[in-house]
PDB file of C-alpha atoms in Angstrom:
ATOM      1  CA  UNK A  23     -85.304-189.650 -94.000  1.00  0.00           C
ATOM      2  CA  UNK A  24     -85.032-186.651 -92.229  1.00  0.00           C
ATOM      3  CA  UNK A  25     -86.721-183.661 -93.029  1.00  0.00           C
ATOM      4  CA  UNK A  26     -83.848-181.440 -95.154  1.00  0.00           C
ATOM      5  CA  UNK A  27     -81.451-183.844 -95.205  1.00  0.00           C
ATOM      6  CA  UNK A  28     -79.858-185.149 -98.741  1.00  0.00           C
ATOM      7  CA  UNK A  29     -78.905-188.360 -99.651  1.00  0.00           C
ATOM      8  CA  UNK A  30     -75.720-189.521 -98.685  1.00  0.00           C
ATOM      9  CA  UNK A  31     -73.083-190.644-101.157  1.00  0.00           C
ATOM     10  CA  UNK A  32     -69.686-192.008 -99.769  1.00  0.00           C
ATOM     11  CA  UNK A  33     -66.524-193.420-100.495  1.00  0.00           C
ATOM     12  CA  UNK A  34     -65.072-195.837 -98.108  1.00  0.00           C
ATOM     13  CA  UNK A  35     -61.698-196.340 -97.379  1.00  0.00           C
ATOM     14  CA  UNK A  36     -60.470-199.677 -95.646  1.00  0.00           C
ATOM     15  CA  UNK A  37     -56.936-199.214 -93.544  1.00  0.00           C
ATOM     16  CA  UNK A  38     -56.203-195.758 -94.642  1.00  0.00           C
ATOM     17  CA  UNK A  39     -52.479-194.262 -93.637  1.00  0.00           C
ATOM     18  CA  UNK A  40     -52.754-193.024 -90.036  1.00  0.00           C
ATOM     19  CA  UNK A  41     -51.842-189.216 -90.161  1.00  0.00           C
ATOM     20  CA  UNK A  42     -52.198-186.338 -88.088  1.00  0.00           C
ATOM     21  CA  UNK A  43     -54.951-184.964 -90.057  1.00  0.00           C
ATOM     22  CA  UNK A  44     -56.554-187.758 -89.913  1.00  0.00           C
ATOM     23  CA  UNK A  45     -55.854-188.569 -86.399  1.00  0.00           C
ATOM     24  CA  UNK A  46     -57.605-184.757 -85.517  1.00  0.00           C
ATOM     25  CA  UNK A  47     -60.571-185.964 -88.113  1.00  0.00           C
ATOM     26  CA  UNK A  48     -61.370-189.258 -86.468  1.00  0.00           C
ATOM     27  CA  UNK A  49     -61.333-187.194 -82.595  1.00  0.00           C
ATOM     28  CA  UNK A  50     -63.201-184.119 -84.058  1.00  0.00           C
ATOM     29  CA  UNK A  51     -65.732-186.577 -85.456  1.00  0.00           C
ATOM     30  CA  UNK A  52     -66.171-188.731 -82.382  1.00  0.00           C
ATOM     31  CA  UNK A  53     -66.660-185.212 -80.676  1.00  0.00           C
ATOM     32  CA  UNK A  54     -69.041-183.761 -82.725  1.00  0.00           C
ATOM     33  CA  UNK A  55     -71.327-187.267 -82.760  1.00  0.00           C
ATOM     34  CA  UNK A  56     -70.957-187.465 -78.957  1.00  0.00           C
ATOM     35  CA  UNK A  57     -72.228-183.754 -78.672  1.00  0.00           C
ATOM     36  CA  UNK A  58     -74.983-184.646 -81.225  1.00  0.00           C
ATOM     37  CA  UNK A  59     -76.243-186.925 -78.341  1.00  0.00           C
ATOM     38  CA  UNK A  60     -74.626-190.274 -80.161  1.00  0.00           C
ATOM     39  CA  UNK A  61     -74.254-193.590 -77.986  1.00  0.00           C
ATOM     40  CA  UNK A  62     -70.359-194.451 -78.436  1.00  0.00           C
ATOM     41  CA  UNK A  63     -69.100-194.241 -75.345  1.00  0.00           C
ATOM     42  CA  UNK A  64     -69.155-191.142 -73.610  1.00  0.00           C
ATOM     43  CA  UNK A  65     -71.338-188.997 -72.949  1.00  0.00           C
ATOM     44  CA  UNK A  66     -71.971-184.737 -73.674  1.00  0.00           C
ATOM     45  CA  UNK A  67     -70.290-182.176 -73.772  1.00  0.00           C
ATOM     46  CA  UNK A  68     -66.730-183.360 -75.235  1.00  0.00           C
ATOM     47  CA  UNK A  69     -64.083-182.236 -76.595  1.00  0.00           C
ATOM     48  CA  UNK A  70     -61.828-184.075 -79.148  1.00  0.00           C
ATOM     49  CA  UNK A  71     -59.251-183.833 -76.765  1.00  0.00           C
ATOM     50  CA  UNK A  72     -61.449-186.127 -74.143  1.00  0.00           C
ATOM     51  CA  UNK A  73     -61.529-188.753 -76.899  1.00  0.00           C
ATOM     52  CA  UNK A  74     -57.814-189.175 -77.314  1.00  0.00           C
ATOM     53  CA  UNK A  75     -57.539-191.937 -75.052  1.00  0.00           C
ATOM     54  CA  UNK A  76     -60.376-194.286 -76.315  1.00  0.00           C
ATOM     55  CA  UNK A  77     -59.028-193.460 -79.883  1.00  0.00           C
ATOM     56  CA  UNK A  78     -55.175-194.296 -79.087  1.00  0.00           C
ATOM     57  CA  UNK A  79     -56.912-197.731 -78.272  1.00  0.00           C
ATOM     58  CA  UNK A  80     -57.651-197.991 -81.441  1.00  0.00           C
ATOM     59  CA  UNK A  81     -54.709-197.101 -83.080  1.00  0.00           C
ATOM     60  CA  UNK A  82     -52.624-199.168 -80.268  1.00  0.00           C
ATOM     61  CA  UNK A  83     -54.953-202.103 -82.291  1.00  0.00           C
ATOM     62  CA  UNK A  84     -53.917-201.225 -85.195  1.00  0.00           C
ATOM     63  CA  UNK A  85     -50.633-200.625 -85.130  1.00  0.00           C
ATOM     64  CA  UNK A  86     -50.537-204.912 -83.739  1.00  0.00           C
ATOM     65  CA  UNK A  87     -52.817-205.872 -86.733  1.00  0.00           C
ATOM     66  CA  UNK A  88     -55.868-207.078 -84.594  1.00  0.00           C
ATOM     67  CA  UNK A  89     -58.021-203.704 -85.734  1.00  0.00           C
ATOM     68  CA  UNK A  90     -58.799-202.815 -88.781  1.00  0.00           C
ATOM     69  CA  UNK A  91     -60.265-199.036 -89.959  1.00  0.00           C
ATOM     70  CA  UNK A  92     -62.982-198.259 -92.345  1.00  0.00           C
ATOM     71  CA  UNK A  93     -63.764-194.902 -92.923  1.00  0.00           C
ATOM     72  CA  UNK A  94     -66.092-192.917 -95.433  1.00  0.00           C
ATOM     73  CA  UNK A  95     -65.431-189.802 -96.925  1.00  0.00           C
ATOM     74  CA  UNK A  96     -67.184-187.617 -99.069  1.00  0.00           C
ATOM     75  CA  UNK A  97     -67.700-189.166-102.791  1.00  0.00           C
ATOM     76  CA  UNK A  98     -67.716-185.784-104.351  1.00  0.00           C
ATOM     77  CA  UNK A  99     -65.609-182.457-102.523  1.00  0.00           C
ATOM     78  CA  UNK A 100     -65.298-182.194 -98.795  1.00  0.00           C
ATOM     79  CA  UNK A 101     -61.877-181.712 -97.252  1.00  0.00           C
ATOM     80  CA  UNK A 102     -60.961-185.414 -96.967  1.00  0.00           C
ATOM     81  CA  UNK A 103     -62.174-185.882 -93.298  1.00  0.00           C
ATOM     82  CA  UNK A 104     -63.913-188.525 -92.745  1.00  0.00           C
ATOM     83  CA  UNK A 105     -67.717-188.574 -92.083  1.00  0.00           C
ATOM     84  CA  UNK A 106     -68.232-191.911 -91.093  1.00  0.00           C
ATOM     85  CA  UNK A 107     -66.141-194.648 -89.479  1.00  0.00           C
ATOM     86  CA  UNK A 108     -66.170-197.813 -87.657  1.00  0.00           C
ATOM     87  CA  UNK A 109     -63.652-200.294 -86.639  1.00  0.00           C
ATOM     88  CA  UNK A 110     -62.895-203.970 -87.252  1.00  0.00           C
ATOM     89  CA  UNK A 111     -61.616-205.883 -83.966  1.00  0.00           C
ATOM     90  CA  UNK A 112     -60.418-209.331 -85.387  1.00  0.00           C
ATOM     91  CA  UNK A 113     -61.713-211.819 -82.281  1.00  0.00           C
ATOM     92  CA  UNK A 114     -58.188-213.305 -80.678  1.00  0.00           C
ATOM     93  CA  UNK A 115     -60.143-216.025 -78.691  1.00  0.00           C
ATOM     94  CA  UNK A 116     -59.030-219.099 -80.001  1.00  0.00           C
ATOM     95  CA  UNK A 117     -62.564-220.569 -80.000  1.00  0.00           C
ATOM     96  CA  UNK A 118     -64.184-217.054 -81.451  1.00  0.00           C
ATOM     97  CA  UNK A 119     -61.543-216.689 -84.586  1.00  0.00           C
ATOM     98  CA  UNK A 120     -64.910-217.387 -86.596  1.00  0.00           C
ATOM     99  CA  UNK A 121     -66.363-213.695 -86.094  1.00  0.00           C
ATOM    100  CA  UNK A 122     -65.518-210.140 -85.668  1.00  0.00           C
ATOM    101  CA  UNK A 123     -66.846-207.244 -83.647  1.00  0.00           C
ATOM    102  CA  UNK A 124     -67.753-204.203 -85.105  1.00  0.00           C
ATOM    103  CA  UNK A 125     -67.538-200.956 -82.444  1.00  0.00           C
ATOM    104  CA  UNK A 126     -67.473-197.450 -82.494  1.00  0.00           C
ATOM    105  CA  UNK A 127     -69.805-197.147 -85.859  1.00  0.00           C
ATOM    106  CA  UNK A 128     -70.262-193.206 -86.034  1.00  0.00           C
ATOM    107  CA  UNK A 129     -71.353-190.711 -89.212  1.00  0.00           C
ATOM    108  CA  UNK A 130     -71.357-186.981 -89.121  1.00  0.00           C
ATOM    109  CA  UNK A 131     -74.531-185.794 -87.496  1.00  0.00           C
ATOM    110  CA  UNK A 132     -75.068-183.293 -90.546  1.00  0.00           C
ATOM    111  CA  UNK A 133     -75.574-187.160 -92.953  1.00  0.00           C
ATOM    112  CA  UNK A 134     -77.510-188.908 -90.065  1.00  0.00           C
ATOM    113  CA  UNK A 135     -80.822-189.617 -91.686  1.00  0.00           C
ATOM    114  CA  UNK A 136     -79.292-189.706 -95.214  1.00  0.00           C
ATOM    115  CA  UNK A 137     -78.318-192.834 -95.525  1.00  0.00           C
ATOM    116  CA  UNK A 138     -75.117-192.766 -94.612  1.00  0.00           C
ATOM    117  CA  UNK A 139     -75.431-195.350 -91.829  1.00  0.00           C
ATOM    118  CA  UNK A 140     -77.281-197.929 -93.960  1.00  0.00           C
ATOM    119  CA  UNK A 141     -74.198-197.161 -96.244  1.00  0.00           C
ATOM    120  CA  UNK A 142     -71.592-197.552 -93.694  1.00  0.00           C
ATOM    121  CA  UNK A 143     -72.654-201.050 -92.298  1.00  0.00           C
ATOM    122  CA  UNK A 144     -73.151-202.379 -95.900  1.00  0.00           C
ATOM    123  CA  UNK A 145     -69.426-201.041 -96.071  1.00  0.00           C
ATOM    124  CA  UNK A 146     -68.197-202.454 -93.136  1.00  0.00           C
ATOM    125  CA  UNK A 147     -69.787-205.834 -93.835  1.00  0.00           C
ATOM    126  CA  UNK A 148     -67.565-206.449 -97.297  1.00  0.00           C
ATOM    127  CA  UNK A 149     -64.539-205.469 -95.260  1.00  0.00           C
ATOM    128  CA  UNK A 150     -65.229-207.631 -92.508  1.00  0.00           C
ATOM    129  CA  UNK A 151     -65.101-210.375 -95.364  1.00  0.00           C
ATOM    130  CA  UNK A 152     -62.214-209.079 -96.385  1.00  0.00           C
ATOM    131  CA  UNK A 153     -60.255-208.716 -93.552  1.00  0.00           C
ATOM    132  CA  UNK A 154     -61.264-212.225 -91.887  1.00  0.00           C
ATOM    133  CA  UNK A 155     -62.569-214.389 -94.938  1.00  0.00           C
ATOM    134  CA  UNK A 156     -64.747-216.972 -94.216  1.00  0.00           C
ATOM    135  CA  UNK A 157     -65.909-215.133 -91.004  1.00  0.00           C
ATOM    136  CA  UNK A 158     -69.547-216.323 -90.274  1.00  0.00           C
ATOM    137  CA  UNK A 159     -70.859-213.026 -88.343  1.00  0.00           C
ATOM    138  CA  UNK A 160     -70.548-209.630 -86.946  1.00  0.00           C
ATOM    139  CA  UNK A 161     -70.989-209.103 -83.385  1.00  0.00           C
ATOM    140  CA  UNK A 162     -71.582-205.414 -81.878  1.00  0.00           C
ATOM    141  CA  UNK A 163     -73.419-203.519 -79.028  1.00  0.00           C
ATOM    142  CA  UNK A 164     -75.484-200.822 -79.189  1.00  0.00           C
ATOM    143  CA  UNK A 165     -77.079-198.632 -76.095  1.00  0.00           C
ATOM    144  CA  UNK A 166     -80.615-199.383 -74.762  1.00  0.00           C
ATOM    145  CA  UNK A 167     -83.346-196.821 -75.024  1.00  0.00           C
ATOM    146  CA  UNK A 168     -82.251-194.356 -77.748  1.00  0.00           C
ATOM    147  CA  UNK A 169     -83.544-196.834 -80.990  1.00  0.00           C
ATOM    148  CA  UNK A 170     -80.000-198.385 -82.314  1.00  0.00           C
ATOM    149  CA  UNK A 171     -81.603-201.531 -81.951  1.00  0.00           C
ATOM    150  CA  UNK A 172     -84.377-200.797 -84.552  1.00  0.00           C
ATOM    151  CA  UNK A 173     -81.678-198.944 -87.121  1.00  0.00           C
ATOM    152  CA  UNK A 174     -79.646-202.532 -86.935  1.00  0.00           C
ATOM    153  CA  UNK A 175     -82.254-204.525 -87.483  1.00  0.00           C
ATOM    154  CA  UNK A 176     -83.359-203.007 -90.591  1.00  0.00           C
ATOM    155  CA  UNK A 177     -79.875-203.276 -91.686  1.00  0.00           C
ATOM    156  CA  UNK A 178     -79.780-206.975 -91.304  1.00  0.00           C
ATOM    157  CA  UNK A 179     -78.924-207.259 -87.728  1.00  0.00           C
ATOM    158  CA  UNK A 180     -80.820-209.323 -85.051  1.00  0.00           C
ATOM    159  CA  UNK A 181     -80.805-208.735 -81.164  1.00  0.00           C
ATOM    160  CA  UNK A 182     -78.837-211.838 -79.618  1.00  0.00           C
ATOM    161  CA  UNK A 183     -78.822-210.820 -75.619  1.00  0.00           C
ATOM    162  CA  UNK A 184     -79.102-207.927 -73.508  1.00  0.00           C
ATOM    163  CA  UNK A 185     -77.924-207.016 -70.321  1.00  0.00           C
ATOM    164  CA  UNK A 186     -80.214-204.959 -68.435  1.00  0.00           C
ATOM    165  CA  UNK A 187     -79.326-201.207 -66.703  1.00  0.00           C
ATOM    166  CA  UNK A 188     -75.492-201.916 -67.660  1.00  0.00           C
ATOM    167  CA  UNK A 189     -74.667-198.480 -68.227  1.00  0.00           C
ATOM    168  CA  UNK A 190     -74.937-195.676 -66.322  1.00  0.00           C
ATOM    169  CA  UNK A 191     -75.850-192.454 -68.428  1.00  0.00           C
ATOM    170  CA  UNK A 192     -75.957-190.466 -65.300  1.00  0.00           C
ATOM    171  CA  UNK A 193     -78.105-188.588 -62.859  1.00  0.00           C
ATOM    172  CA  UNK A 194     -79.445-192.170 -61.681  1.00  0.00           C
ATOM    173  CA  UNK A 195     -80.466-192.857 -65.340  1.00  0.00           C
ATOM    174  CA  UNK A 196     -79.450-196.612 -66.500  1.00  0.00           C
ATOM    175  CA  UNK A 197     -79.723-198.229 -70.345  1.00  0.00           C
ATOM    176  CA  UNK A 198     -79.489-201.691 -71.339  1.00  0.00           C
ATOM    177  CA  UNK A 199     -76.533-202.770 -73.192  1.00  0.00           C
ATOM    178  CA  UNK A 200     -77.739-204.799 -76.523  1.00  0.00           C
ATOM    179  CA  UNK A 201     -75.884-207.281 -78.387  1.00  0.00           C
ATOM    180  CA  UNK A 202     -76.422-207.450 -82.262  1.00  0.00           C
ATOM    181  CA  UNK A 203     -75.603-210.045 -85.134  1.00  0.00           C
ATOM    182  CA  UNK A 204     -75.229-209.903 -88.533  1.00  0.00           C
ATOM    183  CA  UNK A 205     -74.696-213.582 -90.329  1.00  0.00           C
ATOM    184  CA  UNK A 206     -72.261-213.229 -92.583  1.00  0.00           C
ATOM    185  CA  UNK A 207     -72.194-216.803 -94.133  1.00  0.00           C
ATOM    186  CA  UNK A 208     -73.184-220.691 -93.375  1.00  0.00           C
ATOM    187  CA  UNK A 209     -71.768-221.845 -89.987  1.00  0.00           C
ATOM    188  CA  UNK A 210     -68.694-223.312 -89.251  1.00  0.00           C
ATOM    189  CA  UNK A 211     -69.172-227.283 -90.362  1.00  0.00           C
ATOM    190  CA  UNK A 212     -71.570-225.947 -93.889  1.00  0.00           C
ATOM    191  CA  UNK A 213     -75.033-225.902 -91.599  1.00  0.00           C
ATOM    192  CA  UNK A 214     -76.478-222.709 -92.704  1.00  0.00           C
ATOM    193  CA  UNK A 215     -77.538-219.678 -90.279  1.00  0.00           C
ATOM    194  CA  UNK A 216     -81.542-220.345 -89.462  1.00  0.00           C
ATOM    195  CA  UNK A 217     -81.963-216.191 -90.730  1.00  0.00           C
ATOM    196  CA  UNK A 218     -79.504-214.533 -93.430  1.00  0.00           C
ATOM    197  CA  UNK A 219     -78.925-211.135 -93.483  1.00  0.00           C
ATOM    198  CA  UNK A 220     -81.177-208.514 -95.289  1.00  0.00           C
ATOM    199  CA  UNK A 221     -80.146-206.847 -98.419  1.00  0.00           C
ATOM    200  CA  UNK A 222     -78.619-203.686 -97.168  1.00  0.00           C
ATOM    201  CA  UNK A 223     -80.123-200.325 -99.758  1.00  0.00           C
ATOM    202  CA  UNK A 224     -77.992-197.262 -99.105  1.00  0.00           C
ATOM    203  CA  UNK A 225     -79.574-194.195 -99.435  1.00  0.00           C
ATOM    204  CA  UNK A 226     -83.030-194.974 -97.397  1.00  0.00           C
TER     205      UNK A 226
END
């Protein structure tokens, strides 16, 4: 845990009602992790206002049912924005129905090194089983080079491919992009997964 920092405790919300505030909460957070040097998708300095257009995405997803929003709030005070989010993109491949990804996972850089991630992915894997029962895995990428790949795997995640120098951070500076699964259950046809995922402990 980081030096200073609490441990997190959060409340997690599955399809909350899209509002303005919470619109302006889900930008101002994607902001603020960006600027905190976070891997999802751009890259510093940004305002929430440069994040509109990924986010719409999102909500464009949402809005047709094929993505799905958890997001974690404080468990005690706070103002109600959220601290932590990450979205659940139902697979529309008609040979890929069996899994779901998981993509822009983010928590408030003031909770990063709480717990709050460990807490967030246990989250998002009981809504994933919610949202697409009998789904067999979560599928995700992560950035090359800054450690995600570690932080996944002690959350029950396993590295399944990686493309080398696929994106560009700048200044002639390439990262791999890593692709991550979680088993969620036995495989389609009862043969079980050859690993199962790790107990998830929030708070670590």
């Amino acid at each position: 845990m980081r030096r200073g920092a609490s441990r997190a405790r959060l409340r997690f919300v599955l399809d909350p009602g899209v509002t303005p505030a919470l619109r302006d909460g889900l930008a101002g957070l994607w902001a603020d992790v960006v600027n905190a040097g976070g891997a999802v998708g751009f890259l510093p300095p940004v305002k929430p206002a440069d994040v509109e257009s990924a986010l719409r995405q999102h909500l464009v997803g949402m809005a047709e049912g094929t993505t799905r929003l958890l997001v974690g709030l404080p468990e005690r005070g706070g103002t109600g924005r959220p601290v932590a989010t990450a979205f659940l993109k139902l697979n529309t491949h008609p040979l890929m129905g069996h899994w779901v990804w998981l993509t822009t996972v983010m928590v408030a850089p003031r909770l990063q090194g709480a717990g709050a991630g460990r807490e967030l992915l246990a989250a998002a894997a009981s809504a994933a089983q919610r949202v697409a029962p009998g789904a067999t895995g979560i599928r995700l990428t992560c950035r090359g080079g800054m450690g995600l790949e570690g932080f996944y795997a002690a959350c029950g995640y396993r590295e399944v491919g990686r493309v080398p120098d696929a994106i560009h951070v700048g200044d002639g500076e390439y990262r791999d992009d890593i692709t991550m699964w979680l088993p969620l259950g036995p495989r389609p046809g009862g043969r079980p997964p050859k690993e199962t995922a790790g107990a998830v402990a929030s708070g670590r």
